[in-house]
Amino acid sequence: MAPKKFLYILLSAIIVISAVSAYSEDIYKNRRQMMVEKDIKGRGIRDKKVLEVIGKVPRHLFVDEYLRGRAYEDYPLPIGEGQTISQPYVVALMTEVLRLRPTDKVLEVGTGSGYQAAVLAEIVKDVYTIEIRRGLAEKAEKRLKDMGYKNVKVKYADGYFGWEEYAPFDAIIITASANHIPPPLIKQLREGGRLIIPLGSTVYYQTLTLATKTKGELDLEQITSVAFVPMVGEVQKGR
Ligand code: SAH
């Protein structure tokens, strides 16, 4: 093939590919905005920053390609190893009740896809997130790095024990269900800090519970019923 012709075909291909990808990015953006209006704002989330961030973070990039078309429906989706990326409304709700400030340092237990960590990273200064399944931890760490999140640190470990090195945290979010709040996490929460956890002993539903640390003790507030995958590891050893 003549070099000129080859160049022409190559250039046309590049133009078509970038036009198609720009078009699909636009489609996702529109769908994301519609989801924010209908499923997030529509169900009572009021925090402006939370609404802005759910409208910004590309959830479709946190699931496998074959699921991208469903990323802006208000449902959890599989992320491998029997785990799920949470429902967007629940991510928004858990983020809202923590009443985060831009200067906060937040610990997440249950990195999963990294989506919740990205949402947090858009709002606060530093995010520390722990995942007990190595494959998921590695995938999420790479994904967050590739997307340019510099204020998120991912660790492969049992989140039951928290992340002592960076404690105390202004807020802690546990995105797997447990029948009690791990004591090391209570210890690593700063005085006046907030912790949110799906609390309960059944696999079908739990009570999303907000805990505020006051004079070393926790004040508990029940928010709503949710269905999370169970926290595994140390938390399951009796008690
Ligand atoms: N926040 C995630 C979804 C969480 S799904 C997201 O935005 O995609 C719950 C995750 O918690 C799973 O990935 C599961 O492997 C993890 N997990 C379960 N027990 C854990 C533990 N003890 N420590 C850390 N992660 C845990």
mmCIF file of C-alpha atoms and ligand atoms in Angstrom:
data_model
loop_
_atom_site.group_PDB
_atom_site.id
_atom_site.type_symbol
_atom_site.label_atom_id
_atom_site.label_comp_id
_atom_site.label_asym_id
_atom_site.label_seq_id
_atom_site.Cartn_x
_atom_site.Cartn_y
_atom_site.Cartn_z
ATOM 1 C CA MET A 1 0.000 0.000 0.000
ATOM 2 C CA ALA A 2 1.255 3.484 -0.816
ATOM 3 C CA PRO A 3 2.420 5.275 2.338
ATOM 4 C CA LYS A 4 0.057 8.171 1.627
ATOM 5 C CA LYS A 5 -2.954 5.899 1.378
ATOM 6 C CA PHE A 6 -1.952 4.061 4.561
ATOM 7 C CA LEU A 7 -1.647 7.343 6.409
ATOM 8 C CA TYR A 8 -5.052 8.394 5.156
ATOM 9 C CA ILE A 9 -6.691 5.160 6.357
ATOM 10 C CA LEU A 10 -4.906 5.385 9.709
ATOM 11 C CA LEU A 11 -6.031 8.975 10.259
ATOM 12 C CA SER A 12 -9.627 8.164 9.323
ATOM 13 C CA ALA A 13 -9.613 5.240 11.747
ATOM 14 C CA ILE A 14 -8.311 7.460 14.553
ATOM 15 C CA ILE A 15 -10.986 10.068 13.858
ATOM 16 C CA VAL A 16 -13.771 7.458 13.847
ATOM 17 C CA ILE A 17 -12.524 5.795 17.058
ATOM 18 C CA SER A 18 -12.238 9.078 18.954
ATOM 19 C CA ALA A 19 -15.648 10.240 17.710
ATOM 20 C CA VAL A 20 -17.247 6.967 18.877
ATOM 21 C CA SER A 21 -15.584 7.102 22.286
ATOM 22 C CA ALA A 22 -16.474 10.780 22.766
ATOM 23 C CA TYR A 23 -20.045 9.906 21.830
ATOM 24 C CA SER A 24 -20.235 7.047 24.337
ATOM 25 C CA GLU A 25 -18.663 9.212 27.082
ATOM 26 C CA ASP A 26 -21.456 11.711 26.415
ATOM 27 C CA ILE A 27 -24.073 8.981 26.636
ATOM 28 C CA TYR A 28 -22.671 7.869 29.998
ATOM 29 C CA LYS A 29 -22.571 11.466 31.200
ATOM 30 C CA ASN A 30 -26.226 11.968 30.307
ATOM 31 C CA ARG A 31 -27.275 8.699 31.898
ATOM 32 C CA ARG A 32 -25.270 9.554 35.028
ATOM 33 C CA GLN A 33 -27.007 12.928 35.301
ATOM 34 C CA MET A 34 -30.397 11.284 34.862
ATOM 35 C CA MET A 35 -29.556 8.802 37.613
ATOM 36 C CA VAL A 36 -28.548 11.659 39.940
ATOM 37 C CA GLU A 37 -31.852 13.450 39.325
ATOM 38 C CA LYS A 38 -34.110 10.406 39.584
ATOM 39 C CA ASP A 39 -32.424 7.964 41.972
ATOM 40 C CA ILE A 40 -30.177 10.118 44.147
ATOM 41 C CA LYS A 41 -31.808 13.563 44.423
ATOM 42 C CA GLY A 42 -35.199 11.968 43.778
ATOM 43 C CA ARG A 43 -34.794 9.717 46.816
ATOM 44 C CA GLY A 44 -33.840 12.497 49.178
ATOM 45 C CA ILE A 45 -30.074 13.081 49.026
ATOM 46 C CA ARG A 46 -29.596 16.834 49.529
ATOM 47 C CA ASP A 47 -25.847 17.353 50.099
ATOM 48 C CA LYS A 48 -24.712 19.424 47.090
ATOM 49 C CA LYS A 49 -21.180 18.081 47.102
ATOM 50 C CA VAL A 50 -22.388 14.456 47.192
ATOM 51 C CA LEU A 51 -24.768 15.099 44.263
ATOM 52 C CA GLU A 52 -21.980 16.801 42.319
ATOM 53 C CA VAL A 53 -19.548 13.947 42.898
ATOM 54 C CA ILE A 54 -22.006 11.136 42.024
ATOM 55 C CA GLY A 55 -22.637 13.140 38.833
ATOM 56 C CA LYS A 56 -18.909 13.237 38.159
ATOM 57 C CA VAL A 57 -17.316 9.864 39.041
ATOM 58 C CA PRO A 58 -17.568 7.505 36.012
ATOM 59 C CA ARG A 59 -19.141 4.425 37.659
ATOM 60 C CA HIS A 60 -19.049 2.558 34.329
ATOM 61 C CA LEU A 61 -15.249 2.414 34.601
ATOM 62 C CA PHE A 62 -15.508 0.513 37.911
ATOM 63 C CA VAL A 63 -17.303 -2.505 36.391
ATOM 64 C CA ASP A 64 -16.366 -4.996 33.667
ATOM 65 C CA GLU A 65 -16.995 -3.891 30.118
ATOM 66 C CA TYR A 66 -20.045 -6.112 29.617
ATOM 67 C CA LEU A 67 -21.809 -4.364 32.536
ATOM 68 C CA ARG A 68 -21.061 -0.768 31.534
ATOM 69 C CA GLY A 69 -24.460 -0.263 29.952
ATOM 70 C CA ARG A 70 -26.043 -0.945 33.360
ATOM 71 C CA ALA A 71 -23.712 1.233 35.437
ATOM 72 C CA TYR A 72 -26.201 4.092 35.768
ATOM 73 C CA GLU A 73 -29.121 2.031 36.963
ATOM 74 C CA ASP A 74 -29.532 2.222 40.731
ATOM 75 C CA TYR A 75 -28.436 -1.356 41.484
ATOM 76 C CA PRO A 76 -25.428 -3.181 42.870
ATOM 77 C CA LEU A 77 -23.455 -5.022 40.160
ATOM 78 C CA PRO A 78 -21.056 -8.000 40.332
ATOM 79 C CA ILE A 79 -17.329 -7.199 40.469
ATOM 80 C CA GLY A 80 -15.988 -10.775 40.684
ATOM 81 C CA GLU A 81 -15.189 -13.143 43.583
ATOM 82 C CA GLY A 82 -18.881 -13.064 44.563
ATOM 83 C CA GLN A 83 -18.635 -9.382 45.567
ATOM 84 C CA THR A 84 -20.574 -6.332 44.378
ATOM 85 C CA ILE A 85 -20.168 -2.619 43.747
ATOM 86 C CA SER A 86 -22.839 -0.987 45.952
ATOM 87 C CA GLN A 87 -26.012 0.639 44.717
ATOM 88 C CA PRO A 88 -25.341 4.334 43.881
ATOM 89 C CA TYR A 89 -28.103 5.577 46.201
ATOM 90 C CA VAL A 90 -26.563 3.703 49.145
ATOM 91 C CA VAL A 91 -23.091 5.073 48.304
ATOM 92 C CA ALA A 92 -24.585 8.591 48.262
ATOM 93 C CA LEU A 93 -26.488 8.032 51.524
ATOM 94 C CA MET A 94 -23.485 6.623 53.419
ATOM 95 C CA THR A 95 -21.323 9.475 52.159
ATOM 96 C CA GLU A 96 -23.901 12.117 53.071
ATOM 97 C CA VAL A 97 -24.470 10.989 56.658
ATOM 98 C CA LEU A 98 -20.720 11.156 57.381
ATOM 99 C CA ARG A 99 -20.929 14.973 56.900
ATOM 100 C CA LEU A 100 -17.437 15.127 55.469
ATOM 101 C CA ARG A 101 -15.203 18.177 55.308
ATOM 102 C CA PRO A 102 -12.514 18.832 52.669
ATOM 103 C CA THR A 103 -9.743 18.474 55.264
ATOM 104 C CA ASP A 104 -10.901 15.031 56.484
ATOM 105 C CA LYS A 105 -8.950 11.785 56.549
ATOM 106 C CA VAL A 106 -11.263 8.812 55.919
ATOM 107 C CA LEU A 107 -10.834 5.050 56.320
ATOM 108 C CA GLU A 108 -12.862 2.647 54.186
ATOM 109 C CA VAL A 109 -13.119 -1.087 54.932
ATOM 110 C CA GLY A 110 -14.078 -3.047 51.789
ATOM 111 C CA THR A 111 -12.448 -1.396 48.751
ATOM 112 C CA GLY A 112 -14.236 -3.695 46.276
ATOM 113 C CA SER A 113 -14.188 -1.927 42.901
ATOM 114 C CA GLY A 114 -12.783 1.307 44.362
ATOM 115 C CA TYR A 115 -15.897 3.314 43.425
ATOM 116 C CA GLN A 116 -16.799 4.415 46.962
ATOM 117 C CA ALA A 117 -13.144 5.310 47.555
ATOM 118 C CA ALA A 118 -13.166 7.498 44.423
ATOM 119 C CA VAL A 119 -16.351 9.231 45.594
ATOM 120 C CA LEU A 120 -14.699 9.930 48.967
ATOM 121 C CA ALA A 121 -11.467 11.073 47.301
ATOM 122 C CA GLU A 122 -13.395 13.761 45.407
ATOM 123 C CA ILE A 123 -14.642 15.183 48.715
ATOM 124 C CA VAL A 124 -11.900 14.776 51.334
ATOM 125 C CA LYS A 125 -8.140 15.199 51.589
ATOM 126 C CA ASP A 126 -7.021 11.615 52.180
ATOM 127 C CA VAL A 127 -8.664 8.220 51.752
ATOM 128 C CA TYR A 128 -7.272 4.953 53.150
ATOM 129 C CA THR A 129 -9.049 1.827 51.950
ATOM 130 C CA ILE A 130 -8.574 -1.822 52.918
ATOM 131 C CA GLU A 131 -9.600 -4.915 50.926
ATOM 132 C CA ILE A 132 -9.287 -8.510 52.146
ATOM 133 C CA ARG A 133 -9.402 -10.133 48.681
ATOM 134 C CA ARG A 134 -6.049 -9.701 46.982
ATOM 135 C CA GLY A 135 -7.349 -9.786 43.397
ATOM 136 C CA LEU A 136 -9.882 -7.035 44.091
ATOM 137 C CA ALA A 137 -7.367 -4.944 46.054
ATOM 138 C CA GLU A 138 -4.841 -5.045 43.207
ATOM 139 C CA LYS A 139 -7.424 -4.304 40.519
ATOM 140 C CA ALA A 140 -8.904 -1.379 42.463
ATOM 141 C CA GLU A 141 -5.475 0.059 43.268
ATOM 142 C CA LYS A 142 -4.469 0.035 39.599
ATOM 143 C CA ARG A 143 -7.807 1.443 38.479
ATOM 144 C CA LEU A 144 -7.661 4.345 40.962
ATOM 145 C CA LYS A 145 -4.068 5.092 39.996
ATOM 146 C CA ASP A 146 -4.862 5.026 36.261
ATOM 147 C CA MET A 147 -7.779 7.394 36.883
ATOM 148 C CA GLY A 148 -5.427 9.837 38.572
ATOM 149 C CA TYR A 149 -6.557 9.564 42.205
ATOM 150 C CA LYS A 150 -3.443 10.500 44.135
ATOM 151 C CA ASN A 151 -5.088 10.849 47.550
ATOM 152 C CA VAL A 152 -6.203 7.202 47.903
ATOM 153 C CA LYS A 153 -4.055 4.493 49.492
ATOM 154 C CA VAL A 154 -5.156 0.851 49.058
ATOM 155 C CA LYS A 155 -4.062 -1.934 51.400
ATOM 156 C CA TYR A 156 -4.569 -5.704 51.073
ATOM 157 C CA ALA A 157 -5.449 -6.801 54.622
ATOM 158 C CA ASP A 158 -8.288 -7.599 57.035
ATOM 159 C CA GLY A 159 -9.963 -4.237 57.658
ATOM 160 C CA TYR A 160 -11.098 -5.431 61.095
ATOM 161 C CA PHE A 161 -7.799 -4.126 62.466
ATOM 162 C CA GLY A 162 -8.027 -0.753 60.713
ATOM 163 C CA TRP A 163 -4.893 1.094 59.625
ATOM 164 C CA GLU A 164 -3.114 2.105 62.840
ATOM 165 C CA GLU A 165 -0.335 3.981 61.056
ATOM 166 C CA TYR A 166 -2.719 6.686 59.777
ATOM 167 C CA ALA A 167 -5.139 6.821 62.734
ATOM 168 C CA PRO A 168 -7.050 8.651 64.061
ATOM 169 C CA PHE A 169 -9.586 9.009 61.243
ATOM 170 C CA ASP A 170 -12.233 11.734 61.000
ATOM 171 C CA ALA A 171 -14.651 9.208 59.524
ATOM 172 C CA ILE A 172 -14.785 5.446 58.910
ATOM 173 C CA ILE A 173 -16.992 3.699 56.367
ATOM 174 C CA ILE A 174 -17.473 -0.056 56.393
ATOM 175 C CA THR A 175 -18.967 -1.361 53.165
ATOM 176 C CA ALA A 176 -19.470 -5.001 54.194
ATOM 177 C CA SER A 177 -21.911 -6.171 56.858
ATOM 178 C CA ALA A 178 -20.924 -7.266 60.353
ATOM 179 C CA ASN A 179 -22.736 -8.221 63.556
ATOM 180 C CA HIS A 180 -20.621 -5.851 65.638
ATOM 181 C CA ILE A 181 -18.384 -2.828 65.140
ATOM 182 C CA PRO A 182 -14.738 -3.981 65.233
ATOM 183 C CA PRO A 183 -13.212 -2.483 68.432
ATOM 184 C CA PRO A 184 -9.944 -1.496 66.670
ATOM 185 C CA LEU A 185 -12.002 0.731 64.342
ATOM 186 C CA ILE A 186 -13.705 2.439 67.292
ATOM 187 C CA LYS A 187 -10.272 3.080 68.737
ATOM 188 C CA GLN A 188 -8.985 4.546 65.465
ATOM 189 C CA LEU A 189 -11.940 6.944 65.112
ATOM 190 C CA ARG A 190 -11.188 10.426 66.424
ATOM 191 C CA GLU A 191 -13.272 11.921 69.222
ATOM 192 C CA GLY A 192 -16.385 13.410 67.579
ATOM 193 C CA GLY A 193 -15.764 11.331 64.438
ATOM 194 C CA ARG A 194 -18.439 9.369 62.571
ATOM 195 C CA LEU A 195 -18.546 5.737 61.501
ATOM 196 C CA ILE A 196 -21.109 4.125 59.190
ATOM 197 C CA ILE A 197 -21.677 0.370 58.999
ATOM 198 C CA PRO A 198 -24.343 -2.104 57.807
ATOM 199 C CA LEU A 199 -24.962 -3.811 61.139
ATOM 200 C CA GLY A 200 -26.745 -7.144 61.454
ATOM 201 C CA SER A 201 -26.326 -10.876 61.615
ATOM 202 C CA THR A 202 -28.311 -12.002 58.568
ATOM 203 C CA VAL A 203 -27.043 -12.144 55.024
ATOM 204 C CA TYR A 204 -30.318 -10.804 53.617
ATOM 205 C CA TYR A 205 -30.549 -7.416 55.244
ATOM 206 C CA GLN A 206 -28.880 -5.281 57.855
ATOM 207 C CA THR A 207 -29.434 -1.898 59.468
ATOM 208 C CA LEU A 208 -27.273 0.904 58.207
ATOM 209 C CA THR A 209 -26.032 2.355 61.490
ATOM 210 C CA LEU A 210 -24.309 5.669 62.098
ATOM 211 C CA ALA A 211 -22.024 5.788 65.144
ATOM 212 C CA THR A 212 -20.663 9.039 66.567
ATOM 213 C CA LYS A 213 -17.786 8.853 69.030
ATOM 214 C CA THR A 214 -18.534 10.964 72.076
ATOM 215 C CA LYS A 215 -16.268 10.830 75.128
ATOM 216 C CA GLY A 216 -14.869 7.491 73.945
ATOM 217 C CA GLU A 217 -18.355 5.943 73.659
ATOM 218 C CA LEU A 218 -20.501 5.451 70.564
ATOM 219 C CA ASP A 219 -23.889 7.116 70.030
ATOM 220 C CA LEU A 220 -25.815 4.924 67.586
ATOM 221 C CA GLU A 221 -28.413 6.039 65.064
ATOM 222 C CA GLN A 222 -30.259 3.654 62.764
ATOM 223 C CA ILE A 223 -30.568 5.002 59.236
ATOM 224 C CA THR A 224 -32.306 2.400 57.037
ATOM 225 C CA SER A 225 -32.349 -1.262 55.945
ATOM 226 C CA VAL A 226 -29.712 -2.388 53.460
ATOM 227 C CA ALA A 227 -28.328 -5.621 51.982
ATOM 228 C CA PHE A 228 -24.530 -5.826 51.916
ATOM 229 C CA VAL A 229 -22.141 -8.731 51.324
ATOM 230 C CA PRO A 230 -20.711 -9.979 54.646
ATOM 231 C CA MET A 231 -17.444 -8.819 56.142
ATOM 232 C CA VAL A 232 -15.157 -11.847 56.466
ATOM 233 C CA GLY A 233 -12.041 -12.688 58.497
ATOM 234 C CA GLU A 234 -11.542 -11.774 62.147
ATOM 235 C CA VAL A 235 -15.072 -10.344 62.535
ATOM 236 C CA GLN A 236 -16.560 -13.822 62.057
ATOM 237 C CA LYS A 237 -14.617 -15.369 64.944
ATOM 238 C CA GLY A 238 -17.377 -15.508 67.538
ATOM 239 C CA ARG A 239 -18.312 -12.585 69.815
HETATM 240 N N1 SAH B 1 -17.055 -0.276 48.541
HETATM 241 C C1 SAH B 1 -17.043 -1.206 47.428
HETATM 242 C C2 SAH B 1 -18.086 -2.297 47.522
HETATM 243 C C3 SAH B 1 -17.886 -3.156 48.692
HETATM 244 S S1 SAH B 1 -18.331 -4.856 48.532
HETATM 245 C C4 SAH B 1 -17.187 -0.486 46.107
HETATM 246 O O1 SAH B 1 -17.354 0.748 46.088
HETATM 247 O O2 SAH B 1 -17.108 -1.153 45.070
HETATM 248 C C5 SAH B 1 -17.582 -5.380 50.045
HETATM 249 C C6 SAH B 1 -16.102 -5.592 49.960
HETATM 250 O O3 SAH B 1 -15.613 -5.811 51.269
HETATM 251 C C7 SAH B 1 -15.710 -6.811 49.134
HETATM 252 O O4 SAH B 1 -14.812 -6.459 48.140
HETATM 253 C C8 SAH B 1 -15.073 -7.736 50.169
HETATM 254 O O5 SAH B 1 -14.010 -8.521 49.652
HETATM 255 C C9 SAH B 1 -14.572 -6.743 51.197
HETATM 256 N N2 SAH B 1 -14.335 -7.277 52.534
HETATM 257 C C10 SAH B 1 -15.015 -8.243 53.201
HETATM 258 N N3 SAH B 1 -14.504 -8.446 54.422
HETATM 259 C C11 SAH B 1 -13.453 -7.582 54.543
HETATM 260 C C12 SAH B 1 -12.512 -7.316 55.578
HETATM 261 N N4 SAH B 1 -12.524 -7.983 56.743
HETATM 262 N N5 SAH B 1 -11.567 -6.369 55.358
HETATM 263 C C13 SAH B 1 -11.523 -5.695 54.183
HETATM 264 N N6 SAH B 1 -12.386 -5.909 53.164
HETATM 265 C C14 SAH B 1 -13.349 -6.838 53.347
#
